[in-house]
Coordinates of C-alpha atoms in Angstrom, one line a residue:
Chain A
M1 CA 35.3 11.2 129.7
E2 CA 35.2 10.5 133.4
V3 CA 31.8 9.0 133.1
S4 CA 32.9 6.5 130.5
V5 CA 36.0 5.5 132.5
A6 CA 33.7 4.9 135.5
R7 CA 31.4 2.9 133.3
S8 CA 34.2 0.8 131.9
K9 CA 35.5 0.2 135.4
A10 CA 32.1 -0.9 136.5
T11 CA 31.7 -3.4 133.6
G12 CA 35.3 -4.5 134.4
T13 CA 34.5 -5.4 137.9
R14 CA 31.2 -7.0 136.9
R15 CA 33.0 -9.1 134.4
A16 CA 35.6 -10.1 136.9
S17 CA 33.0 -11.1 139.5
E18 CA 31.1 -13.0 136.8
A19 CA 34.3 -14.9 135.9
R20 CA 35.0 -15.6 139.5
R21 CA 31.4 -16.9 140.0
R22 CA 31.8 -19.1 136.9
I23 CA 35.0 -20.5 138.2
S24 CA 33.6 -21.3 141.6
D25 CA 30.5 -22.8 139.9
A26 CA 32.9 -25.0 137.9
T27 CA 34.8 -26.1 141.0
V28 CA 31.7 -26.8 143.0
W29 CA 30.4 -28.9 140.1
T30 CA 33.7 -30.7 139.7
V31 CA 33.9 -31.5 143.3
L32 CA 30.3 -32.6 143.4
K33 CA 30.7 -34.7 140.3
W34 CA 33.7 -36.6 141.6
T35 CA 32.1 -37.1 145.0
I36 CA 29.0 -38.6 143.5
A37 CA 30.9 -40.7 141.1
I38 CA 33.2 -42.2 143.8
C39 CA 30.2 -42.8 146.1
V40 CA 28.3 -44.7 143.3
A41 CA 31.4 -46.7 142.4
I42 CA 31.7 -47.7 146.1
V43 CA 28.1 -48.7 146.3
A44 CA 28.5 -50.7 143.0
I45 CA 31.7 -52.5 143.9
F46 CA 31.6 -52.7 147.7
P47 CA 29.3 -55.8 148.0
L48 CA 31.7 -57.7 145.8
W49 CA 34.8 -56.5 147.6
W50 CA 33.1 -57.3 150.9
M51 CA 32.3 -60.8 149.8
F52 CA 35.9 -61.3 148.9
N53 CA 37.0 -59.9 152.3
V54 CA 34.7 -62.2 154.2
V55 CA 36.2 -65.2 152.5
F56 CA 39.8 -64.1 153.2
S57 CA 39.3 -63.1 156.8
E58 CA 40.7 -64.5 160.1
P59 CA 38.7 -67.6 160.9
G60 CA 36.8 -68.3 164.1
V61 CA 35.6 -64.7 164.5
P62 CA 31.8 -64.7 164.7
V63 CA 31.6 -61.2 163.4
S64 CA 33.4 -62.1 160.2
I65 CA 30.4 -60.7 158.3
N66 CA 31.0 -57.2 159.7
P67 CA 32.4 -54.6 157.4
R68 CA 35.8 -55.9 156.3
L69 CA 37.6 -53.3 154.4
Y70 CA 40.5 -55.5 153.4
P71 CA 41.3 -59.2 153.5
T72 CA 43.1 -60.2 156.7
S73 CA 44.1 -63.8 156.1
I74 CA 44.9 -65.2 152.7
S75 CA 45.5 -68.7 154.1
A76 CA 42.0 -68.8 155.7
G77 CA 40.5 -68.0 152.3
L78 CA 42.5 -70.7 150.6
R79 CA 41.4 -73.1 153.3
N80 CA 37.7 -72.1 152.7
I81 CA 38.1 -72.8 149.0
A82 CA 39.7 -76.2 149.7
I83 CA 36.9 -77.1 152.0
I84 CA 34.3 -76.2 149.4
F85 CA 36.0 -78.2 146.7
T86 CA 36.8 -81.3 148.7
E87 CA 33.9 -81.6 151.2
T88 CA 30.9 -80.5 149.2
G89 CA 29.4 -81.2 145.7
Y90 CA 30.6 -77.8 144.5
L91 CA 33.3 -79.1 142.1
R92 CA 30.7 -81.3 140.4
A93 CA 28.3 -78.4 140.1
Y94 CA 31.1 -76.3 138.7
Y95 CA 31.8 -79.0 136.1
I96 CA 28.1 -79.2 135.2
S97 CA 27.9 -75.5 134.8
V98 CA 31.0 -75.2 132.7
V99 CA 29.9 -78.0 130.4
Y100 CA 26.3 -76.6 130.2
T101 CA 27.6 -73.2 129.4
L102 CA 30.1 -74.3 126.8
L103 CA 27.7 -76.6 125.0
T104 CA 25.1 -73.8 125.0
I105 CA 27.5 -71.3 123.5
G106 CA 28.7 -73.7 120.9
G107 CA 25.2 -74.8 119.9
I108 CA 23.8 -71.3 119.8
L109 CA 26.7 -70.0 117.7
L110 CA 26.5 -72.8 115.2
V111 CA 22.7 -73.0 114.8
S112 CA 21.9 -69.3 114.8
S113 CA 24.9 -68.4 112.5
M114 CA 23.7 -70.9 109.9
A115 CA 20.1 -69.5 110.1
A116 CA 21.3 -65.9 110.2
F117 CA 23.4 -66.5 107.1
E118 CA 20.3 -67.4 105.1
F119 CA 18.0 -64.8 106.6
A120 CA 20.4 -62.0 106.2
L121 CA 21.9 -62.7 102.8
F122 CA 19.5 -64.6 100.6
D123 CA 15.9 -64.6 99.3
F124 CA 13.8 -67.8 99.1
P125 CA 10.1 -68.7 99.5
G126 CA 8.8 -68.5 103.0
K127 CA 11.7 -66.5 104.4
K128 CA 9.7 -63.4 105.5
I129 CA 7.1 -65.4 107.4
M130 CA 9.6 -67.6 109.1
F131 CA 11.7 -64.7 110.2
A132 CA 8.6 -62.8 111.4
I133 CA 7.5 -65.7 113.6
V134 CA 10.9 -66.1 115.1
M135 CA 11.1 -62.4 115.9
L136 CA 7.6 -62.4 117.4
S137 CA 8.8 -65.0 119.8
L138 CA 11.1 -62.4 121.4
M139 CA 8.0 -60.9 122.9
V140 CA 6.9 -64.1 124.6
P141 CA 8.0 -64.3 128.2
K142 CA 9.9 -67.4 129.4
A143 CA 7.2 -68.0 132.0
V144 CA 4.7 -69.2 129.5
T145 CA 6.9 -71.9 127.9
L146 CA 8.4 -73.0 131.2
V147 CA 5.8 -75.5 132.1
P148 CA 5.1 -77.1 128.6
T149 CA 8.8 -77.2 127.8
Y150 CA 9.5 -78.9 131.1
L151 CA 6.7 -81.5 130.3
L152 CA 8.2 -82.0 126.8
T153 CA 11.6 -82.6 128.4
V154 CA 10.1 -85.1 130.7
Q155 CA 8.4 -86.9 127.8
L156 CA 11.8 -87.1 126.0
G157 CA 13.3 -88.7 129.1
W158 CA 15.7 -85.8 129.4
L159 CA 15.1 -84.9 133.1
N160 CA 18.4 -84.6 134.9
T161 CA 20.4 -84.9 131.7
M162 CA 22.8 -82.5 130.0
Q163 CA 20.8 -82.5 126.8
G164 CA 17.7 -81.5 128.9
L165 CA 19.7 -78.5 130.2
V166 CA 21.2 -77.5 126.9
V167 CA 19.0 -78.4 123.9
P168 CA 15.8 -76.5 124.7
G169 CA 17.8 -73.3 124.9
L170 CA 19.5 -73.5 121.6
A171 CA 17.0 -71.8 119.3
S172 CA 17.8 -68.4 120.6
A173 CA 15.7 -65.7 118.8
F174 CA 17.9 -63.0 120.3
G175 CA 21.1 -64.6 118.9
L176 CA 19.6 -64.9 115.5
F177 CA 18.4 -61.3 115.5
M178 CA 21.8 -60.1 116.6
L179 CA 23.6 -62.0 113.9
V180 CA 21.1 -61.1 111.1
Q181 CA 21.6 -57.4 112.0
F182 CA 25.3 -57.8 111.7
M183 CA 25.4 -60.0 108.5
K184 CA 23.0 -57.6 106.7
S185 CA 25.9 -55.1 106.6
L186 CA 28.3 -57.5 105.0
P187 CA 29.2 -56.6 101.4
T188 CA 27.4 -58.9 98.9
E189 CA 30.3 -58.5 96.4
M190 CA 32.4 -60.8 98.5
I191 CA 29.8 -63.5 98.2
E192 CA 29.5 -63.0 94.5
A193 CA 33.3 -63.2 94.1
A194 CA 33.5 -66.4 96.2
R195 CA 30.7 -67.9 94.1
L196 CA 32.5 -67.0 90.8
D197 CA 35.6 -68.6 92.3
G198 CA 33.5 -71.8 92.5
A199 CA 32.7 -71.9 96.2
N200 CA 29.4 -73.7 97.0
H201 CA 26.8 -72.4 99.4
F202 CA 28.2 -74.1 102.5
Q203 CA 31.8 -73.0 101.6
I204 CA 30.7 -69.4 101.4
Y205 CA 29.2 -69.7 104.9
L206 CA 32.2 -71.4 106.3
H207 CA 35.0 -69.6 104.6
V208 CA 33.6 -66.1 103.8
V209 CA 30.8 -65.1 106.1
L210 CA 31.8 -66.8 109.4
P211 CA 35.3 -65.2 109.4
L212 CA 33.8 -61.8 108.5
S213 CA 31.3 -62.1 111.4
R214 CA 34.0 -62.9 114.0
N215 CA 33.2 -59.8 116.2
A216 CA 29.5 -60.4 116.2
L217 CA 30.1 -64.1 117.1
V218 CA 32.4 -63.2 119.9
T219 CA 29.9 -60.7 121.3
L220 CA 27.1 -63.3 121.1
A221 CA 29.3 -65.9 122.8
I222 CA 30.0 -63.6 125.7
L223 CA 26.4 -62.5 126.2
T224 CA 25.4 -66.2 126.0
F225 CA 28.0 -67.1 128.5
M226 CA 26.7 -64.5 131.0
H227 CA 23.1 -65.6 130.4
T228 CA 23.8 -69.3 130.7
W229 CA 26.1 -69.1 133.7
G230 CA 23.4 -67.0 135.4
N231 CA 20.4 -69.1 134.3
F232 CA 18.7 -70.1 137.5
S233 CA 15.1 -71.1 136.8
W234 CA 15.6 -73.6 134.0
P235 CA 18.2 -75.8 135.8
L236 CA 16.1 -75.5 139.0
I237 CA 13.2 -77.4 137.4
V238 CA 14.8 -79.6 134.8
A239 CA 17.8 -80.8 136.9
P240 CA 16.3 -81.4 140.4
N241 CA 18.7 -84.2 141.1
P242 CA 21.8 -83.2 143.2
T243 CA 24.1 -84.9 140.8
M244 CA 23.0 -82.5 138.1
Y245 CA 23.0 -79.3 140.2
T246 CA 24.5 -76.2 138.6
V247 CA 26.5 -73.6 140.4
G248 CA 23.3 -71.5 140.8
Q249 CA 21.4 -74.2 142.6
V250 CA 24.4 -75.0 144.9
V251 CA 24.8 -71.4 145.7
G252 CA 21.1 -71.2 146.6
L253 CA 21.6 -74.2 148.9
F254 CA 24.6 -72.7 150.7
N255 CA 22.7 -69.5 151.3
A256 CA 19.4 -71.0 152.3
P257 CA 18.1 -69.8 155.6
Y258 CA 18.4 -73.2 157.4
S259 CA 21.6 -74.4 155.8
H260 CA 24.1 -75.1 158.5
T261 CA 27.1 -73.6 156.7
T262 CA 29.0 -70.7 158.3
V263 CA 29.1 -67.3 156.7
D264 CA 32.6 -67.6 155.4
I265 CA 31.8 -70.9 153.6
A266 CA 28.6 -69.6 152.1
M267 CA 30.5 -66.5 150.9
T268 CA 33.2 -68.7 149.4
A269 CA 30.6 -70.5 147.4
N270 CA 29.3 -67.1 146.2
L271 CA 32.8 -65.9 145.3
L272 CA 33.6 -69.0 143.3
A273 CA 30.4 -68.5 141.3
A274 CA 31.4 -64.9 140.6
V275 CA 34.9 -65.6 139.4
P276 CA 34.2 -66.8 135.8
P277 CA 31.9 -63.9 134.9
L278 CA 34.3 -61.4 136.5
I279 CA 37.3 -62.8 134.6
F280 CA 35.2 -62.7 131.4
F281 CA 34.3 -59.1 132.1
L282 CA 37.9 -58.1 132.7
I283 CA 39.0 -59.7 129.4
F284 CA 36.1 -58.8 127.1
Q285 CA 34.9 -55.5 128.7
R286 CA 34.7 -53.7 125.4
Q287 CA 32.6 -56.4 123.6
I288 CA 30.3 -56.8 126.5
V289 CA 29.6 -53.1 126.9
E290 CA 29.3 -52.5 123.1
G291 CA 27.2 -55.6 122.6
I292 CA 24.7 -54.4 125.2
A293 CA 24.8 -50.8 123.9
S294 CA 24.1 -51.9 120.3
S295 CA 21.3 -54.2 121.3
G296 CA 19.6 -51.1 122.8
S297 CA 20.3 -48.3 120.4
K298 CA 19.2 -50.3 117.4
G299 CA 15.9 -51.4 119.0
Chain B
M1 CA 12.2 -77.9 88.3
S2 CA 15.3 -79.8 89.4
A3 CA 17.3 -76.6 88.9
R4 CA 15.0 -74.8 91.2
V5 CA 15.2 -77.5 93.8
T6 CA 19.0 -77.4 93.9
K7 CA 18.8 -73.7 94.1
T8 CA 16.5 -73.5 97.1
T9 CA 17.3 -76.7 99.1
P10 CA 20.6 -75.5 100.4
H11 CA 18.8 -72.5 102.0
Y12 CA 16.4 -74.8 103.8
L13 CA 19.1 -77.2 104.8
M14 CA 21.0 -74.4 106.5
L15 CA 17.9 -73.2 108.2
L16 CA 16.8 -76.7 109.3
P17 CA 18.7 -77.0 112.7
F18 CA 17.4 -73.6 113.9
M19 CA 13.9 -73.9 112.7
L20 CA 13.6 -77.5 113.9
L21 CA 14.8 -76.6 117.4
F22 CA 12.5 -73.5 117.3
A23 CA 9.5 -75.6 116.3
V24 CA 10.1 -78.3 118.9
F25 CA 11.2 -76.2 121.9
F26 CA 9.2 -73.0 121.3
L27 CA 6.2 -73.5 118.9
Y28 CA 5.2 -76.9 120.2
P29 CA 5.4 -75.9 123.9
I30 CA 3.3 -72.8 123.2
V31 CA 0.6 -74.7 121.5
S32 CA 0.6 -77.7 123.9
G33 CA 0.7 -75.2 126.8
L34 CA -2.5 -73.6 125.5
I35 CA -4.1 -77.0 125.4
Y36 CA -2.8 -78.0 128.9
S37 CA -4.3 -74.8 130.3
F38 CA -7.8 -76.2 129.5
F39 CA -7.2 -79.5 131.3
D40 CA -7.1 -80.7 134.8
W41 CA -4.1 -82.7 135.9
A42 CA -4.7 -85.5 138.4
G43 CA -1.4 -87.4 137.8
A44 CA 1.3 -87.4 135.2
Q45 CA -1.1 -86.6 132.3
P46 CA -3.9 -84.2 131.6
T47 CA -7.2 -86.0 132.4
T48 CA -10.3 -84.0 132.2
F49 CA -11.2 -81.1 130.0
V50 CA -12.3 -78.3 132.3
A51 CA -12.6 -75.4 129.8
L52 CA -11.7 -72.1 131.5
E53 CA -11.8 -73.5 135.1
N54 CA -8.0 -73.2 135.4
Y55 CA -8.2 -69.6 134.5
T56 CA -11.0 -68.8 136.9
K57 CA -9.3 -70.8 139.7
V58 CA -6.1 -68.8 139.3
L59 CA -8.0 -65.5 139.1
N60 CA -10.0 -66.2 142.2
S61 CA -7.2 -67.5 144.4
R62 CA -6.0 -65.3 147.2
N63 CA -2.4 -65.6 146.1
F64 CA -3.3 -64.2 142.7
N65 CA -4.5 -60.9 144.1
K66 CA -1.5 -60.7 146.4
A67 CA 0.9 -61.4 143.5
A68 CA -0.9 -58.9 141.2
S69 CA -0.9 -56.1 143.7
N70 CA 2.8 -56.8 144.6
L71 CA 3.7 -56.7 140.9
L72 CA 1.9 -53.4 140.3
L73 CA 3.6 -51.7 143.3
Y74 CA 7.0 -53.2 142.3
V75 CA 6.8 -52.2 138.7
S76 CA 5.5 -48.7 139.4
I77 CA 8.5 -48.0 141.7
T78 CA 11.3 -50.0 140.1
V79 CA 10.9 -48.9 136.5
P80 CA 10.8 -45.1 136.9
L81 CA 13.4 -45.2 139.7
G82 CA 15.7 -47.5 137.6
L83 CA 15.4 -45.3 134.6
T84 CA 16.1 -42.1 136.5
I85 CA 19.2 -43.5 138.2
A86 CA 20.5 -45.1 135.0
F87 CA 20.0 -41.7 133.2
C88 CA 21.8 -39.8 135.9
L89 CA 24.6 -42.3 136.0
A90 CA 25.0 -42.0 132.2
L91 CA 25.1 -38.2 132.4
L92 CA 27.7 -38.5 135.2
V93 CA 29.9 -40.9 133.2
D94 CA 29.5 -38.8 130.1
S95 CA 30.8 -35.7 132.0
F96 CA 34.1 -37.4 132.5
S97 CA 36.6 -38.1 129.7
G98 CA 39.4 -40.5 128.9
F99 CA 40.5 -42.9 131.6
W100 CA 38.1 -41.8 134.2
A101 CA 35.0 -42.1 132.0
K102 CA 36.1 -45.7 131.2
F103 CA 36.9 -46.4 134.9
F104 CA 33.5 -45.2 136.2
R105 CA 31.7 -46.9 133.4
S106 CA 33.3 -50.2 134.3
A107 CA 32.8 -49.7 138.0
F108 CA 29.1 -48.9 137.6
F109 CA 28.7 -51.8 135.2
M110 CA 30.4 -54.4 137.4
P111 CA 27.2 -55.6 139.2
V112 CA 25.6 -56.4 135.8
V113 CA 28.2 -59.0 135.2
M114 CA 27.1 -60.9 138.3
P115 CA 24.5 -63.6 137.8
L116 CA 21.2 -62.6 139.4
F117 CA 21.3 -65.5 141.8
L118 CA 24.6 -64.2 143.1
A119 CA 23.4 -60.7 143.6
A120 CA 20.4 -62.0 145.5
T121 CA 22.6 -64.2 147.8
I122 CA 25.1 -61.5 148.5
W123 CA 22.4 -59.0 149.4
R124 CA 20.7 -61.6 151.5
W125 CA 23.7 -61.6 153.7
M126 CA 24.0 -57.9 153.8
Y127 CA 20.4 -57.7 155.0
A128 CA 20.8 -60.5 157.6
P129 CA 19.4 -59.6 161.0
N130 CA 21.8 -58.9 163.9
F131 CA 25.1 -59.5 162.2
G132 CA 24.4 -58.5 158.6
L133 CA 26.4 -55.7 157.1
L134 CA 23.6 -53.1 157.0
N135 CA 22.6 -53.8 160.5
T136 CA 26.1 -53.5 161.7
I137 CA 26.3 -50.1 160.1
L138 CA 23.0 -49.1 161.6
G139 CA 24.4 -50.3 165.0
W140 CA 27.3 -47.8 164.7
F141 CA 24.8 -45.0 164.7
G142 CA 22.9 -46.4 167.6
F143 CA 19.9 -47.8 165.7
E144 CA 18.3 -51.0 166.6
S145 CA 18.7 -53.8 164.1
V146 CA 16.1 -54.2 161.4
Q147 CA 14.7 -57.5 160.2
F148 CA 14.9 -56.3 156.6
L149 CA 13.7 -59.4 154.9
N150 CA 11.1 -60.3 157.5
N151 CA 9.4 -56.9 157.9
V152 CA 6.5 -56.2 155.5
N153 CA 7.4 -52.5 155.5
T154 CA 10.9 -53.0 154.3
M155 CA 10.8 -56.2 152.2
L156 CA 9.8 -54.6 148.9
Y157 CA 12.4 -51.9 149.2
C158 CA 15.0 -54.5 149.9
L159 CA 14.1 -56.2 146.6
I160 CA 14.1 -52.9 144.7
A161 CA 17.5 -52.0 146.0
V162 CA 19.0 -55.3 144.7
D163 CA 17.2 -54.8 141.5
V164 CA 18.5 -51.3 140.9
W165 CA 22.0 -52.3 142.0
V166 CA 22.1 -55.1 139.5
S167 CA 20.4 -53.4 136.5
A168 CA 21.4 -49.7 136.7
G169 CA 24.7 -50.3 134.9
F170 CA 23.0 -52.2 132.1
N171 CA 20.5 -49.4 131.3
M172 CA 23.3 -46.8 131.8
V173 CA 25.4 -48.4 129.1
I174 CA 22.5 -48.3 126.6
I175 CA 21.7 -44.6 127.5
L176 CA 25.4 -43.7 127.2
A177 CA 25.4 -45.1 123.7
G178 CA 22.5 -42.9 122.9
L179 CA 24.2 -39.8 124.4
K180 CA 27.2 -40.3 122.2
N181 CA 24.9 -39.9 119.1
V182 CA 23.5 -36.5 120.1
P183 CA 25.3 -34.0 117.8
K184 CA 27.5 -31.6 119.9
H185 CA 26.2 -28.5 118.0
Y186 CA 22.7 -29.0 119.5
Y187 CA 24.2 -28.2 122.9
E188 CA 26.1 -25.2 121.5
A189 CA 23.0 -23.8 119.9
A190 CA 21.1 -24.3 123.2
R191 CA 23.9 -22.6 125.1
L192 CA 23.8 -19.6 122.7
D193 CA 20.1 -19.3 123.4
G194 CA 20.9 -19.1 127.1
A195 CA 19.9 -22.5 128.2
N196 CA 21.5 -23.7 131.4
K197 CA 22.7 -27.2 132.1
L198 CA 19.3 -28.4 133.4
Q199 CA 17.4 -26.9 130.5
Q200 CA 19.9 -28.5 128.1
I201 CA 19.2 -31.9 129.6
F202 CA 15.4 -31.4 129.4
Y203 CA 15.2 -29.7 126.0
V204 CA 18.1 -31.2 124.1
T205 CA 19.3 -34.5 125.7
I206 CA 16.0 -36.2 126.5
P207 CA 14.2 -35.4 123.2
S208 CA 17.3 -36.5 121.2
I209 CA 17.6 -39.9 122.9
R210 CA 13.9 -40.6 123.2
P211 CA 14.1 -43.9 121.2
V212 CA 16.8 -45.2 123.5
L213 CA 14.8 -44.2 126.6
F214 CA 11.8 -46.0 125.2
F215 CA 13.8 -49.1 124.7
V216 CA 15.1 -49.0 128.2
V217 CA 11.6 -48.4 129.7
T218 CA 10.1 -51.2 127.5
Y219 CA 12.9 -53.6 128.3
S220 CA 12.7 -52.9 132.1
L221 CA 9.0 -53.2 132.1
I222 CA 9.1 -56.6 130.4
S223 CA 11.8 -57.9 132.7
A224 CA 10.2 -56.4 135.8
L225 CA 6.9 -58.1 135.0
Q226 CA 8.8 -61.4 135.0
V227 CA 10.8 -60.9 138.2
F228 CA 11.7 -64.2 139.7
D229 CA 15.3 -65.0 140.7
V230 CA 15.9 -62.3 143.3
P231 CA 12.7 -62.4 145.3
W232 CA 12.8 -66.3 145.1
L233 CA 16.2 -66.4 146.6
L234 CA 15.6 -63.5 149.1
T235 CA 12.6 -65.2 150.6
G236 CA 13.4 -68.9 151.0
S237 CA 14.7 -70.4 147.7
S238 CA 12.6 -73.6 147.9
F239 CA 9.3 -74.8 146.5
A240 CA 8.1 -75.2 150.0
E241 CA 8.9 -71.7 151.1
Y242 CA 8.8 -68.6 148.9
G243 CA 7.1 -65.3 148.9
G244 CA 8.3 -64.2 152.3
R245 CA 6.3 -63.0 155.3
A246 CA 2.6 -62.6 154.4
N247 CA 3.6 -63.2 150.8
T248 CA 4.9 -59.7 150.5
L249 CA 7.4 -60.7 147.9
L250 CA 5.2 -63.1 146.0
F251 CA 5.2 -62.4 142.2
P252 CA 3.4 -64.1 139.3
V253 CA 6.4 -66.1 138.0
M254 CA 7.0 -67.4 141.5
D255 CA 3.4 -68.3 141.8
I256 CA 3.6 -70.2 138.4
M257 CA 6.6 -72.1 139.6
G258 CA 5.0 -72.9 142.9
R259 CA 1.7 -74.1 141.3
G260 CA 3.4 -76.1 138.5
F261 CA 6.4 -77.6 140.3
G262 CA 5.5 -77.4 143.9
A263 CA 1.8 -78.2 143.9
V264 CA 1.9 -80.1 140.5
K265 CA -1.0 -78.2 139.1
F266 CA 0.3 -77.9 135.6
G267 CA -3.0 -76.8 134.1
Q268 CA -3.2 -73.8 136.4
A269 CA 0.4 -73.0 135.9
A270 CA 0.0 -73.0 132.1
A271 CA -3.2 -70.8 132.4
Y272 CA -1.3 -68.4 134.7
G273 CA 1.5 -68.3 132.2
F274 CA -0.8 -67.3 129.3
M275 CA -2.4 -64.6 131.4
L276 CA 1.0 -63.1 132.2
T277 CA 1.9 -63.3 128.6
A278 CA -1.2 -61.5 127.6
L279 CA -0.3 -58.8 130.1
I280 CA 3.2 -58.5 128.8
I281 CA 2.2 -58.3 125.2
A282 CA -0.4 -55.7 126.0
V283 CA 2.1 -53.6 127.9
T284 CA 4.6 -53.9 125.1
A285 CA 2.0 -52.9 122.5
V286 CA 1.0 -49.8 124.5
M287 CA 4.7 -48.9 124.7
F288 CA 5.1 -49.2 121.0
A289 CA 2.0 -47.2 120.3
L290 CA 3.2 -44.5 122.7
R291 CA 6.6 -44.5 121.1
K292 CA 5.0 -44.0 117.6
K293 CA 2.8 -41.2 118.9
V294 CA 5.5 -39.4 120.9
G295 CA 8.0 -40.0 118.2
E296 CA 5.9 -38.3 115.6
V297 CA 5.3 -35.1 117.6

């Protein structure tokens, strides 16, 4: 009797201490987890926040590049932006980049959705081999087509033109692949029904498949936006004339080692280049993240 | 016959824009590039057929060895490091729920949204000697300022830091999607068998998301082999000056750009491009073979 009481007491205290240990383990883990997460978030965001603060800081202080934890002068930042837009070619570069990006998005969506419609939903002679060749091209790095595509663009007389920037990038194998993957999951009954209602091939594409593919098209548009806005090497070689500079090239000039701009002006140029992708991210966060996630987990 | 034509022509009509663009701006450049790579360029046009001379010239140049060894070192550090960090970040975000999971995911992902050229230029200022952010912080602790981008011992790590900063969030999102697909009862079974957290990661999580990890590694390998924007902008950002001190940050694509558009040796640039392509295809093939082998076990 006494023995069993003692034993139960012993197991009781052991259980209690185990429970306590478990709790303290849990708190240690929680504290650690939060600390790491906050530190990583600071490392991820601080360079952007710092850039913002350098732009919006009291002017005339040579140490304006030093750690700035918060903006000190909104008017100085606005003045920097005004200087950039009025006294440099930045506004023109902005215009070139916006047009380049919009035309690329429109072109890729149109051209690859038409092709994806055929590849995903119909059978016809030569389909397999064509699709295979296009998919193989995904493996080929940009570096190998860079020189010959440039030479072709020169032969076409498209150097320093908008079509030289846009057209060579329109046959996007990635865009086609993404849309084909999506359209394969569309119900074929809808197409049959539309055909019975008397819709022709093109009408089915325009009025049935495109509206159903809206989400995939939006995702592709956003990914194309990010890619085109950030494209640096193609504009660098195909648009070497300052009147055709994109934002990327101008940003490179502002930040070049021997450029005579001050830190706050260079940072303003950087910030202005970051604004469109940041706005896009804040609006389309879900599509961006899911688009990237699905491109990986399906592969 | 006419019935068949009307039945199949709409298909080809719809395909025409894409296939035409693809043929003109991908297939033709590939084929013409292969031809260019066997010719010498003295002016605006290829002139003399030189067989494999462009290839041997590239292979024997001093820059080639430098770029190749830089690339090897860069890839062997940045890919495993990037994968490890992205995996840890994904586990970290996954351990939160609701608002905070979304918040940290977005925060970690933020750098991915930045164009590469911007990441490079921001970090260039952070690395700046004397007054740059990092040197200011070092100064607080009494360290002397470091010429981060002009010191052969630190340059590569500066590049890798930018690279990890910019790509960790991208890989994290893909791994997170993989984590969501691991059935919860796997973890319960492992816990009942007495597996601790670390064992669960190694024996449940990693095997379950192996295809996703393979994708991340393959994708990072392919993009690391083609590294261009960031080292180009970190080291000079012009055709006259790139590669940095002692060519420590010279990489093949930079060399291709330099040869083609700086020195106007298109034949060599094309030959270089094909050699890089062969390397990338070989690496990708090895990754797929490995994936098949490991996947079957």
